[in-house]
Tab-separated table of C-alpha atoms in Angstrom:
chain	number	residue	atom	x	y	z
O	1	UNK	CA	69.018	24.773	3.994
O	2	UNK	CA	72.600	23.210	3.136
O	3	UNK	CA	73.869	25.216	5.882
O	4	UNK	CA	71.593	24.574	8.135
O	5	UNK	CA	72.224	20.835	7.900
O	6	UNK	CA	76.354	21.431	8.041
O	7	UNK	CA	75.828	23.339	10.773
O	8	UNK	CA	73.715	20.683	12.877
O	9	UNK	CA	76.065	17.930	11.123
O	10	UNK	CA	79.156	19.772	12.901
O	11	UNK	CA	76.836	20.644	15.969
O	12	UNK	CA	76.301	16.770	16.685
O	13	UNK	CA	79.661	15.587	15.931
O	14	UNK	CA	81.077	18.258	18.282
O	15	UNK	CA	79.084	16.970	21.130
O	16	UNK	CA	79.737	13.684	19.717
O	17	UNK	CA	83.407	14.285	20.833
O	18	UNK	CA	82.900	15.891	24.203
O	19	UNK	CA	80.925	13.049	25.598
O	20	UNK	CA	83.385	10.604	23.564
O	21	UNK	CA	86.209	12.668	26.115
O	22	UNK	CA	84.118	13.147	29.124
O	23	UNK	CA	81.821	10.275	29.223
O	24	UNK	CA	83.660	7.132	27.058
O	25	UNK	CA	85.017	4.472	29.833
O	26	UNK	CA	86.249	2.398	27.425
O	27	UNK	CA	89.563	0.187	28.694
O	28	UNK	CA	93.068	1.855	28.375
O	29	UNK	CA	95.559	-0.688	26.938
O	30	UNK	CA	98.686	1.852	26.161
O	31	UNK	CA	101.173	0.432	29.578
O	32	UNK	CA	97.803	-1.069	31.257
O	33	UNK	CA	98.860	-4.844	32.402
O	34	UNK	CA	95.660	-4.718	34.929
O	35	UNK	CA	97.859	-4.448	38.057
O	36	UNK	CA	99.444	-1.785	40.512
O	37	UNK	CA	102.479	-3.710	40.435
O	38	UNK	CA	102.872	-2.953	36.936
O	39	UNK	CA	103.015	1.077	37.103
O	40	UNK	CA	106.034	1.796	34.813
O	41	UNK	CA	109.457	4.415	34.986
O	42	UNK	CA	108.278	6.768	31.738
O	43	UNK	CA	110.580	9.002	30.375
O	44	UNK	CA	108.918	11.724	28.001
O	45	UNK	CA	112.022	13.090	25.942
O	46	UNK	CA	111.063	16.645	24.335
O	47	UNK	CA	113.588	19.649	22.950
O	48	UNK	CA	111.509	22.965	24.666
O	49	UNK	CA	110.353	24.245	27.417
O	50	UNK	CA	106.223	24.576	26.590
O	51	UNK	CA	106.730	20.913	24.118
O	52	UNK	CA	104.849	19.116	26.761
O	53	UNK	CA	101.991	20.891	26.895
O	54	UNK	CA	101.032	22.108	23.467
O	55	UNK	CA	101.856	18.264	22.086
O	56	UNK	CA	102.038	16.180	24.906
O	57	UNK	CA	99.050	17.204	27.208
O	58	UNK	CA	97.056	13.981	26.383
O	59	UNK	CA	99.819	11.904	27.094
O	60	UNK	CA	100.875	13.604	30.119
O	61	UNK	CA	97.767	13.144	32.010
O	62	UNK	CA	96.512	9.851	31.338
O	63	UNK	CA	99.934	8.337	32.580
O	64	UNK	CA	99.600	10.453	36.125
O	65	UNK	CA	96.448	9.110	36.331
O	66	UNK	CA	96.971	5.951	35.972
O	67	UNK	CA	100.056	5.835	38.779
O	68	UNK	CA	102.769	5.757	35.744
O	69	UNK	CA	106.301	7.399	37.428
O	70	UNK	CA	107.044	10.210	34.756
O	71	UNK	CA	109.967	11.647	34.098
O	72	UNK	CA	110.486	14.579	32.066
O	73	UNK	CA	113.660	15.540	29.742
O	74	UNK	CA	113.193	18.711	28.069
O	75	UNK	CA	117.100	19.244	25.527
O	76	UNK	CA	117.246	22.751	26.086
O	77	UNK	CA	115.656	25.995	27.505
O	78	UNK	CA	114.248	27.397	24.573
O	79	UNK	CA	116.635	30.516	24.140
O	80	UNK	CA	116.273	31.351	21.070
O	81	UNK	CA	115.493	34.458	21.348
O	82	UNK	CA	116.920	35.324	25.086
O	83	UNK	CA	114.398	33.763	27.208
O	84	UNK	CA	115.574	30.599	28.160
O	85	UNK	CA	115.832	31.321	31.962
O	86	UNK	CA	112.478	32.224	32.036
O	87	UNK	CA	111.235	29.563	29.851
O	88	UNK	CA	113.184	26.441	31.988
O	89	UNK	CA	111.109	28.325	35.028
O	90	UNK	CA	107.608	28.483	33.522
O	91	UNK	CA	108.129	24.632	32.428
O	92	UNK	CA	108.638	23.778	36.374
O	93	UNK	CA	105.417	25.599	36.348
O	94	UNK	CA	103.733	23.932	34.464
O	95	UNK	CA	105.109	20.687	35.391
O	96	UNK	CA	103.237	21.649	38.126
O	97	UNK	CA	99.706	21.995	37.231
O	98	UNK	CA	100.356	18.400	35.397
O	99	UNK	CA	101.448	16.606	38.712
O	100	UNK	CA	105.199	16.142	37.208
O	101	UNK	CA	107.350	15.164	40.256
O	102	UNK	CA	109.723	18.732	40.040
O	103	UNK	CA	112.505	16.441	41.094
O	104	UNK	CA	111.819	14.341	38.040
O	105	UNK	CA	112.295	17.742	35.857
O	106	UNK	CA	115.810	17.328	33.659
O	107	UNK	CA	115.750	20.615	31.961
O	108	UNK	CA	119.196	21.301	29.479
O	109	UNK	CA	121.485	24.111	28.843
O	110	UNK	CA	124.214	22.276	26.951
O	111	UNK	CA	126.340	24.346	23.993
O	112	UNK	CA	125.166	21.916	21.349
O	113	UNK	CA	121.697	21.269	21.957
O	114	UNK	CA	120.792	25.153	21.420
O	115	UNK	CA	117.013	25.933	20.202
O	116	UNK	CA	116.671	27.695	16.863
O	117	UNK	CA	115.486	26.570	13.815
O	118	UNK	CA	119.242	26.580	12.473
O	119	UNK	CA	120.747	24.617	15.190
O	120	UNK	CA	121.110	21.036	14.165
O	121	UNK	CA	121.870	18.407	17.519
O	122	UNK	CA	124.202	16.463	17.607
O	123	UNK	CA	122.223	12.332	17.753
O	124	UNK	CA	125.017	10.995	19.467
O	125	UNK	CA	124.842	13.997	22.045
O	126	UNK	CA	121.390	13.579	22.579
O	127	UNK	CA	121.546	9.566	22.194
O	128	UNK	CA	123.944	9.458	25.099
O	129	UNK	CA	122.017	12.098	27.545
O	130	UNK	CA	118.315	9.924	26.865
O	131	UNK	CA	121.145	6.982	27.871
O	132	UNK	CA	122.673	8.886	30.818
O	133	UNK	CA	118.486	9.120	32.237
O	134	UNK	CA	117.477	5.358	31.152
O	135	UNK	CA	119.791	4.143	33.542
O	136	UNK	CA	120.067	6.862	35.798
O	137	UNK	CA	115.749	6.200	36.287
O	138	UNK	CA	115.539	2.892	35.599
O	139	UNK	CA	113.343	3.453	32.899
O	140	UNK	CA	110.928	1.202	31.238
O	141	UNK	CA	109.296	3.344	28.243
O	142	UNK	CA	110.525	6.079	26.022
O	143	UNK	CA	107.605	8.617	24.281
O	144	UNK	CA	109.422	11.439	22.412
O	145	UNK	CA	108.211	13.428	18.575
O	146	UNK	CA	108.292	11.078	15.591
O	147	UNK	CA	110.963	11.906	12.820
O	148	UNK	CA	108.914	15.376	11.436
O	149	UNK	CA	107.991	16.169	15.182
O	150	UNK	CA	104.568	17.700	15.022
O	151	UNK	CA	105.738	21.411	13.770
O	152	UNK	CA	108.282	19.936	11.220
O	153	UNK	CA	110.689	22.008	13.875
O	154	UNK	CA	114.187	20.315	12.856
O	155	UNK	CA	115.382	19.814	16.670
O	156	UNK	CA	111.930	17.712	17.577
O	157	UNK	CA	113.495	15.438	14.828
O	158	UNK	CA	116.724	15.292	16.716
O	159	UNK	CA	115.153	13.958	19.305
O	160	UNK	CA	113.153	11.879	17.641
O	161	UNK	CA	116.770	10.588	15.890
O	162	UNK	CA	118.491	10.893	19.094
O	163	UNK	CA	116.065	8.300	20.961
O	164	UNK	CA	116.942	5.580	17.637
O	165	UNK	CA	120.665	5.479	18.072
O	166	UNK	CA	120.138	5.335	21.727
O	167	UNK	CA	117.579	2.407	21.046
O	168	UNK	CA	119.765	0.776	18.249
O	169	UNK	CA	123.490	1.325	19.925
O	170	UNK	CA	122.275	1.252	24.032
O	171	UNK	CA	119.434	0.299	24.695
O	172	UNK	CA	119.069	-2.370	26.861
O	173	UNK	CA	116.637	-4.055	25.400
O	174	UNK	CA	113.233	-4.354	27.207
O	175	UNK	CA	112.670	-0.599	26.533
O	176	UNK	CA	109.154	0.494	24.941
O	177	UNK	CA	109.953	3.259	23.066
O	178	UNK	CA	106.464	5.251	21.656
O	179	UNK	CA	106.749	8.581	19.248
O	180	UNK	CA	103.809	11.018	18.872
O	181	UNK	CA	102.359	11.224	15.617
O	182	UNK	CA	102.358	14.134	13.280
O	183	UNK	CA	99.097	14.281	11.676
O	184	UNK	CA	98.638	16.437	8.281
O	185	UNK	CA	97.021	20.556	8.607
O	186	UNK	CA	93.778	19.585	8.120
O	187	UNK	CA	93.647	17.085	11.032
O	188	UNK	CA	95.550	19.558	12.905
O	189	UNK	CA	93.663	22.377	13.139
O	190	UNK	CA	90.295	20.332	13.571
O	191	UNK	CA	90.277	20.113	17.883
O	192	UNK	CA	87.738	17.353	18.828
O	193	UNK	CA	87.023	16.710	15.716
O	194	UNK	CA	90.418	14.578	15.340
O	195	UNK	CA	89.196	11.973	17.805
O	196	UNK	CA	87.603	9.963	15.429
O	197	UNK	CA	90.048	10.122	12.514
O	198	UNK	CA	92.903	9.261	15.449
O	199	UNK	CA	90.605	6.411	16.352
O	200	UNK	CA	90.527	5.266	13.009
O	201	UNK	CA	93.970	5.848	12.573
O	202	UNK	CA	94.153	2.998	15.916
O	203	UNK	CA	92.110	0.821	14.415
O	204	UNK	CA	93.552	0.398	11.022
O	205	UNK	CA	96.813	-1.526	12.270
O	206	UNK	CA	97.803	-4.211	14.305
O	207	UNK	CA	96.939	-4.973	17.642
O	208	UNK	CA	99.389	-2.708	20.215
O	209	UNK	CA	101.116	-0.710	17.709
O	210	UNK	CA	99.168	1.977	18.351
O	211	UNK	CA	97.373	3.490	21.147
O	212	UNK	CA	95.365	6.881	21.015
O	213	UNK	CA	94.867	9.050	24.182
O	214	UNK	CA	92.025	10.875	24.814
O	215	UNK	CA	92.404	13.750	27.056
O	216	UNK	CA	90.299	13.578	29.882
O	217	UNK	CA	90.877	17.061	31.714
O	218	UNK	CA	91.759	19.504	28.729
O	219	UNK	CA	91.372	22.074	31.090
O	220	UNK	CA	94.561	21.251	32.711
O	221	UNK	CA	96.326	21.276	29.109
O	222	UNK	CA	95.156	25.326	29.247
O	223	UNK	CA	96.141	26.370	32.708
O	224	UNK	CA	99.875	23.909	31.799
O	225	UNK	CA	99.994	25.984	28.636
O	226	UNK	CA	99.033	29.110	29.946
O	227	UNK	CA	102.347	28.884	32.995
O	228	UNK	CA	104.741	29.526	29.907
O	229	UNK	CA	103.827	33.461	29.336
O	230	UNK	CA	105.998	33.536	27.607
O	231	UNK	CA	104.908	31.881	24.361
O	232	UNK	CA	101.308	31.854	25.831
O	233	UNK	CA	100.355	34.539	22.715
O	234	UNK	CA	97.564	35.076	20.396
O	235	UNK	CA	98.651	32.683	18.012
O	236	UNK	CA	99.766	30.272	20.623
O	237	UNK	CA	96.280	30.320	22.213
O	238	UNK	CA	94.231	29.534	18.980
O	239	UNK	CA	96.562	26.453	17.907
O	240	UNK	CA	95.401	25.490	21.848
O	241	UNK	CA	92.362	25.991	20.963
O	242	UNK	CA	91.892	24.603	17.728
O	243	UNK	CA	94.705	21.858	17.977
O	244	UNK	CA	93.587	18.213	17.975
O	245	UNK	CA	96.913	17.319	19.859
O	246	UNK	CA	95.402	19.163	22.962
O	247	UNK	CA	92.613	16.773	23.004
O	248	UNK	CA	94.559	13.595	21.604
O	249	UNK	CA	97.485	11.903	21.058
O	250	UNK	CA	98.139	8.907	18.865
O	251	UNK	CA	101.211	6.900	19.896
O	252	UNK	CA	103.466	4.448	17.745
O	253	UNK	CA	105.622	2.295	18.403
O	254	UNK	CA	108.650	2.723	17.377
O	255	UNK	CA	110.965	-0.531	15.667
């Protein structure tokens, strides 16, 4: 009897989560001033090819659906296993699925910014590169990892600290910056269920400090990740299926 109750409860929450994604039309407030005149130039900064699809899909889908002008800066080609050239091509194909203009995608292969858990990136160099992108494209908003970087990868954290250094040292002052909030492992692999926890997190903070972005097109996220064929192995398929980051992103404003 207890098992039946648990199964029914899980099923109800699952169905409610699907309804929340596909049929709940609550008015979004992130970067939304209510007029087409306020579309933003947004720079998404990631460390490796596939970061954008594995972690930021809800954010990308939200931004493109609202007509914001999205630029993607990927600071390495992900050459830790010697597959950097292939991974760069895969990133471009994934961006087609995400409807990011390819001329607005910049993938770097800098000798001091190589993929790897033992590769520590210079925050000053990262900040300099970000500064060039910001001024070149008249960027209004930057989005990146938080200090933990979802998975704890040191390159993700270095990107975060590079953004912070830019904001502290070189930002013109009118730039908004947002970080993707890392969550504990139980929530991370709870899939759709984390939609509710993410919404509760946002409600506990002052208005405008955090935003919860639901992925209204999760199938597109799977299709984009599948373009990273060199990385699309069984455990990553499981990750994308059960990861809450496939279904919801919580963004927090960087002070």
